[in-house]
CSV table of C-alpha atoms and ligand atoms in Angstrom, one decimal:
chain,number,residue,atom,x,y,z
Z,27,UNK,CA,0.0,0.0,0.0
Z,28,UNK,CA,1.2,3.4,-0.9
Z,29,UNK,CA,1.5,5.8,2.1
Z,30,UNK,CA,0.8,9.8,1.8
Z,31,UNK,CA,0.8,12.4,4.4
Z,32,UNK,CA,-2.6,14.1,5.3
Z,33,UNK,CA,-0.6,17.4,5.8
Z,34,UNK,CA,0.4,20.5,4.7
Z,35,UNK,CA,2.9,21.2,7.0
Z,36,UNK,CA,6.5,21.8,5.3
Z,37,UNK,CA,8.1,20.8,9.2
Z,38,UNK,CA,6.1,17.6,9.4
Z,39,UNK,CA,6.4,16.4,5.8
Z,40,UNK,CA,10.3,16.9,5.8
Z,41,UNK,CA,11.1,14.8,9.1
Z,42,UNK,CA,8.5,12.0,7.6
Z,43,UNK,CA,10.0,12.2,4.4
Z,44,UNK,CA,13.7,11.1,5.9
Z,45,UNK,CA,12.3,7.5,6.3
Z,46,UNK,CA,11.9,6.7,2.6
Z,47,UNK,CA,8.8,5.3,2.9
Z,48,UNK,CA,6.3,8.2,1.9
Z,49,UNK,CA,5.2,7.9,-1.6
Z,50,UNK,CA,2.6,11.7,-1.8
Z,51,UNK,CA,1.1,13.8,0.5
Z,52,UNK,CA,-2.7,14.9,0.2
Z,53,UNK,CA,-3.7,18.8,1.3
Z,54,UNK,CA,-7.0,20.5,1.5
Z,55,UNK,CA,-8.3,23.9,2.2
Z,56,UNK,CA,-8.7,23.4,5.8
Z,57,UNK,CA,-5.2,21.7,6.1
Z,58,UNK,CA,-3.3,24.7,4.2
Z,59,UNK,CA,-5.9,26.9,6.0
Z,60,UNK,CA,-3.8,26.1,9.3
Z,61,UNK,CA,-0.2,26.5,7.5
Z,62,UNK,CA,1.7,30.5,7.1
Z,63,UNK,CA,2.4,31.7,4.1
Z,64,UNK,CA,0.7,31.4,0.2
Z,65,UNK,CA,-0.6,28.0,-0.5
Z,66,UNK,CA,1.6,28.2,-3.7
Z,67,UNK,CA,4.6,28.7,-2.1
Z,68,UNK,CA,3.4,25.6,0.4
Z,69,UNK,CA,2.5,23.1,-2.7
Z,70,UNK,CA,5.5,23.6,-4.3
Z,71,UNK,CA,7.9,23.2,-1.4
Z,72,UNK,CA,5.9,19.9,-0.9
Z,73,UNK,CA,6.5,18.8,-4.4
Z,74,UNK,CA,10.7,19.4,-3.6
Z,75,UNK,CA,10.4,17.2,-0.3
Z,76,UNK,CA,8.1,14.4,-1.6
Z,77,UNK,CA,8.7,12.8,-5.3
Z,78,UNK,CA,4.9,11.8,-5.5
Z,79,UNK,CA,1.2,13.0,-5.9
Z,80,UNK,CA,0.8,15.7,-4.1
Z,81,UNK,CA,-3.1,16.8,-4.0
Z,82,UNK,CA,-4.1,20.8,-4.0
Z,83,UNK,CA,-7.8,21.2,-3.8
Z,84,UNK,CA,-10.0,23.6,-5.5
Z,85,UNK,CA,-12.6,25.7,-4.0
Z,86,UNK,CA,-14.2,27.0,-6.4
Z,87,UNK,CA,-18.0,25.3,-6.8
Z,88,UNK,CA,-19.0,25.2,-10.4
Z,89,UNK,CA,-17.5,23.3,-13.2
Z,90,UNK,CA,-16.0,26.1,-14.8
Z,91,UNK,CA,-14.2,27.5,-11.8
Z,92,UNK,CA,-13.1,23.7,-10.9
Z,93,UNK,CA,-11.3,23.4,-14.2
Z,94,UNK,CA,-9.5,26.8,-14.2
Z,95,UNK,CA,-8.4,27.0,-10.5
Z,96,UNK,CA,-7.3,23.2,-11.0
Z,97,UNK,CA,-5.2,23.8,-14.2
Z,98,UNK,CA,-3.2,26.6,-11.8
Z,99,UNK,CA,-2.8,24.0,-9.3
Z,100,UNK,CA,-1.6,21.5,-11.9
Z,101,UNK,CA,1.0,24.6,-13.8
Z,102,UNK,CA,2.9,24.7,-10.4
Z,103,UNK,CA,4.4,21.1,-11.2
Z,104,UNK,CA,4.2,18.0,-13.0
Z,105,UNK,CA,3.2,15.6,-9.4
Z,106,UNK,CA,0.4,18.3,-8.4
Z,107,UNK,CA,-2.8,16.0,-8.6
Z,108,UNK,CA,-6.2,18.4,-8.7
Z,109,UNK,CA,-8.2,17.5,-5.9
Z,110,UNK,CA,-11.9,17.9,-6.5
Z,111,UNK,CA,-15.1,17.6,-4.2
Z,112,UNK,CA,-17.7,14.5,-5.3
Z,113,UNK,CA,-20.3,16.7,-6.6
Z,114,UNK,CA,-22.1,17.0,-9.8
Z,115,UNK,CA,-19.6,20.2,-11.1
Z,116,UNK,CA,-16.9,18.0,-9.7
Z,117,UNK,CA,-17.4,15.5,-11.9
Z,118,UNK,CA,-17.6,17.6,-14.9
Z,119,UNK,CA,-14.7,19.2,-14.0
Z,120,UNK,CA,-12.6,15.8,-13.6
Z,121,UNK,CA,-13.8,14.5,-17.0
Z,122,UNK,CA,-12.5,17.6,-18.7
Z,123,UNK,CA,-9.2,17.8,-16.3
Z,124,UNK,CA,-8.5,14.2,-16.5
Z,125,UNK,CA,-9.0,14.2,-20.8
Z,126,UNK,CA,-7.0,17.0,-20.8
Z,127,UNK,CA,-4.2,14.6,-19.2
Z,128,UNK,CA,-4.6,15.7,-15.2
Z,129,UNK,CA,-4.2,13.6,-12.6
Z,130,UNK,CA,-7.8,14.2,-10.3
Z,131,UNK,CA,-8.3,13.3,-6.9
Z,132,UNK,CA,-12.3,12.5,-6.2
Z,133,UNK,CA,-12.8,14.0,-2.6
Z,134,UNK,CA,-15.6,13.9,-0.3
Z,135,UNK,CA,-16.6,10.5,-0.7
Z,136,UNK,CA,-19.1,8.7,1.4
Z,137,UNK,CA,-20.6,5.9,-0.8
Z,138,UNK,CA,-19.6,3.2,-3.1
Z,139,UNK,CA,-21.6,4.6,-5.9
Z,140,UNK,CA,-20.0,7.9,-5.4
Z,141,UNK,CA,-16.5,6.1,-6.4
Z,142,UNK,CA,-17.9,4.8,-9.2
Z,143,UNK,CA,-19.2,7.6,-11.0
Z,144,UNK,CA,-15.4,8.8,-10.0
Z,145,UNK,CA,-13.7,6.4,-11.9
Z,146,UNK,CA,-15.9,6.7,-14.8
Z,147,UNK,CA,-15.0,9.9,-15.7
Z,148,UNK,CA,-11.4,9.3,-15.1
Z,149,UNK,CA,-10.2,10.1,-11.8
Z,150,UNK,CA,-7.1,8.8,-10.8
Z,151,UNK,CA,-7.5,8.7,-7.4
Z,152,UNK,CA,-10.8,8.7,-5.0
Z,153,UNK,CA,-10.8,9.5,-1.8
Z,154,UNK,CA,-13.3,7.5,0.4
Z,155,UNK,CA,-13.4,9.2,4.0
Z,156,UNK,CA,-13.4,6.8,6.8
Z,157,UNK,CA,-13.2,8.5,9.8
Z,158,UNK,CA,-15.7,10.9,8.8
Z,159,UNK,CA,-18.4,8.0,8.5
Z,160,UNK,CA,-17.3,6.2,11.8
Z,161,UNK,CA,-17.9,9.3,13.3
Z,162,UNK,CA,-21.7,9.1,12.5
Z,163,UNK,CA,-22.0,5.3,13.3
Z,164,UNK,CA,-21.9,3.7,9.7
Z,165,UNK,CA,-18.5,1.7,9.0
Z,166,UNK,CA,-16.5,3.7,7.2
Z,167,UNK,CA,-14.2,0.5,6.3
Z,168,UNK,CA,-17.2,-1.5,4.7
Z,169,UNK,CA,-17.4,1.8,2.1
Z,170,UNK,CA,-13.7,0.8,1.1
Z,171,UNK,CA,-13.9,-2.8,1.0
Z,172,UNK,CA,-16.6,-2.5,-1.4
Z,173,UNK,CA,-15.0,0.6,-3.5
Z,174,UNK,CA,-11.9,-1.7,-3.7
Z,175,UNK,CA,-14.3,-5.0,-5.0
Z,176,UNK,CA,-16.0,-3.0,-7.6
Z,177,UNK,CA,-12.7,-1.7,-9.3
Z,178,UNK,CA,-11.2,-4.8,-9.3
Z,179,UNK,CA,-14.8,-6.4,-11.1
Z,180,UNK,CA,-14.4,-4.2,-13.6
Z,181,UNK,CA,-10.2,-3.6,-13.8
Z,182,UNK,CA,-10.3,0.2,-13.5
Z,183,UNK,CA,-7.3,1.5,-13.2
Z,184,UNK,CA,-8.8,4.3,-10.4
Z,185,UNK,CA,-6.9,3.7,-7.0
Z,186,UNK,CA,-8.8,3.5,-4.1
Z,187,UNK,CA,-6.8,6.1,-1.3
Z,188,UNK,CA,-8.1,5.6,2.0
Z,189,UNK,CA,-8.1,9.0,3.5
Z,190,UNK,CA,-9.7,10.6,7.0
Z,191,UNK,CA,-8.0,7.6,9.0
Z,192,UNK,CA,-7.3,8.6,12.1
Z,193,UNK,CA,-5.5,5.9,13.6
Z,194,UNK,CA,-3.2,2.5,13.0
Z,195,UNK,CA,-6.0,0.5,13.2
Z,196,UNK,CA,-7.6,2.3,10.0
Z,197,UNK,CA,-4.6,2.2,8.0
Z,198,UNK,CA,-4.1,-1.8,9.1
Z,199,UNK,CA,-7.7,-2.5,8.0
Z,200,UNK,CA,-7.6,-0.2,4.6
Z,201,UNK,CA,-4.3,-2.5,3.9
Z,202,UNK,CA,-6.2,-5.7,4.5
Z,203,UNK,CA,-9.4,-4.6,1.6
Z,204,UNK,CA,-6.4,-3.9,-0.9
Z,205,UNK,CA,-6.8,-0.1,-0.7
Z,206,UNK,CA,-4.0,1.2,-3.0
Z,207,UNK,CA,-3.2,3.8,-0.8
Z,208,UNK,CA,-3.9,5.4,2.6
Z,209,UNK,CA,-3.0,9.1,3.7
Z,210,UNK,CA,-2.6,10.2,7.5
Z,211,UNK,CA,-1.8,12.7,9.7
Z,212,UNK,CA,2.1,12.7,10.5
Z,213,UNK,CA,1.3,11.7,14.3
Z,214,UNK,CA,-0.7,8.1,12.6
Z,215,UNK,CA,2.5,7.4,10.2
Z,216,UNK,CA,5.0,7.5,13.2
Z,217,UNK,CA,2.3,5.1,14.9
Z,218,UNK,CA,2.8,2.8,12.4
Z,219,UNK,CA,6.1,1.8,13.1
Z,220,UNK,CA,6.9,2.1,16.6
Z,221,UNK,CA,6.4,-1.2,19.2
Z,222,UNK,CA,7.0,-0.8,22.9
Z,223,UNK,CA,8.2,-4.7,22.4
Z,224,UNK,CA,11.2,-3.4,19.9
Z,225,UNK,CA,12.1,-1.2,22.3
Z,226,UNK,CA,12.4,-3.1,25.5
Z,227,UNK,CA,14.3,-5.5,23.1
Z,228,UNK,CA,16.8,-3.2,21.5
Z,229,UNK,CA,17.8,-2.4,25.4
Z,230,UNK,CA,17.6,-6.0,26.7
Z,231,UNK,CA,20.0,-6.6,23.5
Z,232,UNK,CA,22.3,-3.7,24.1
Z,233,UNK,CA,22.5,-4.4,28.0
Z,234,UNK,CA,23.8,-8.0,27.4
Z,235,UNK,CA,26.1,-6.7,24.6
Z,236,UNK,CA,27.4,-4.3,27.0
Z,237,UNK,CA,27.5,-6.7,30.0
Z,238,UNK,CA,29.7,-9.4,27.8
Z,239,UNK,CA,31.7,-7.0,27.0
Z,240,UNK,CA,32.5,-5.5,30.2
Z,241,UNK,CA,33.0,-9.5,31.4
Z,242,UNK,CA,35.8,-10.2,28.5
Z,243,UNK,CA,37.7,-7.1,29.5
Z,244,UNK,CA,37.9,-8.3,32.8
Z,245,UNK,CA,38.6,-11.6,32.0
Z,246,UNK,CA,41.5,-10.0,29.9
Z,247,UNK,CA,43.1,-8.1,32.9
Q,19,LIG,C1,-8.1,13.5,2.7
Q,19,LIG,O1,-7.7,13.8,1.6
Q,19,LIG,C2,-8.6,14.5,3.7
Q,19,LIG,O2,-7.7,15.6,3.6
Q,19,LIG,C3,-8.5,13.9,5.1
Q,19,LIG,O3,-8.1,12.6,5.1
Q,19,LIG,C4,-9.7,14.2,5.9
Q,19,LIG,O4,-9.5,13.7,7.2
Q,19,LIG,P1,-10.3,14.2,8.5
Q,19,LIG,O5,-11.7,13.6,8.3
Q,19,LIG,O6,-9.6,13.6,9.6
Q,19,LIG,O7,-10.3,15.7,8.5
């Protein structure tokens, strides 16, 4: 599964990035909202720390608007994938950015049948929101599972990328359906890797190492 940071801090993305393991970041409005300085400035310096997608939302509302504000996002470089909202003007707008060869981003979704209209007019990428649904009872997971089935019925080459997953647990389960890719706060990446059990064993294995030694040398004298 391919990882991306849900994050538009330049501070957090560059310490992340040092693992090797992050392969795009996603941003929205509210997310660059929270950032200093011009969004611009912010997607670009993204694009230099992460070789990947890197999403910039539009805000505009209608079709027309969609298409223009994503074709700036899309002139500030080559990995800038246009991130649009699962509405009707959204989907005009990805059928006309994704013929006119630009990677979209389907946003906002909450249903199956929502993705599917997605990836028939060309998105590259939608964006089922998990957390969003578990946080009005309905199982955000069962939305991806079944996204995930209907692609792979009918081999199109949309990726599913679980997004709104707000902790380990989300990202293991989105792995398990086959989701192509998950994004996450920094805080759930770092999650992902560290094990109180590694820990304790790393200092169980350095204390002996350090003991032995410590024995030898007397041994010696
Ligand atoms: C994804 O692209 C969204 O930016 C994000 O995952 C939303 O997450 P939230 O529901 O935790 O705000």
């Amino acid at each position: 599964m391919k990882i991306f940071l849900d994050t538009a801090s330049l501070k957090e993305i560059r310490e992340a990035a040092t693992l090797g393991v992050v392969d795009g970041v996603t941003t929205n409005p509210s997310l660059l909202a929270k950032e200093q300085g011009e969004p611009e400035e912010i997607l670009r310096e993204i694009c230099d720390l992460v070789d990947g997608p890197i999403s910039a939302e539009v805000v505009a509302t209608d079709a027309a608007g969609m298409i223009r504000e994503g074709k700036h996002w899309a002139s500030l470089h080559e990995n800038i994938t246009v991130k649009v909202p699962c509405t009707v003007a959204g989907i005009q707008a990805t059928k006309a950015l994704s013929g006119a060869g630009h990677k979209v981003n389907v946003t906002l979704i909450f249903s199956p049948t929502q993705a599917l209209i997605a990836a028939k007019a060309g998105a590259t990428f939608v964006s089922p929101f998990v957390g969003r649904l578990d946080d009005i009872a309905t199982p955000g997971m069962e939305m991806v599972a079944d996204i995930v089935r209907i692609f792979a019925n009918y081999d199109y080459p949309t990726e599913v990328l679980a997004a709104s997953l707000r902790h380990p647990m989300h990202v293991l389960e989105a792995a398990r359906m086959g989701a192509h890719v998950g994004t996450m706060p920094v805080a759930v990446f770092h999650q992902l890797l560290k094990h109180p059990l590694t820990d304790l064993g790393l200092e169980r294995f350095l204390a002996d190492w350090e003991k032995a030694k410590k024995e030898l040398g007397a041994k010696a004298r």
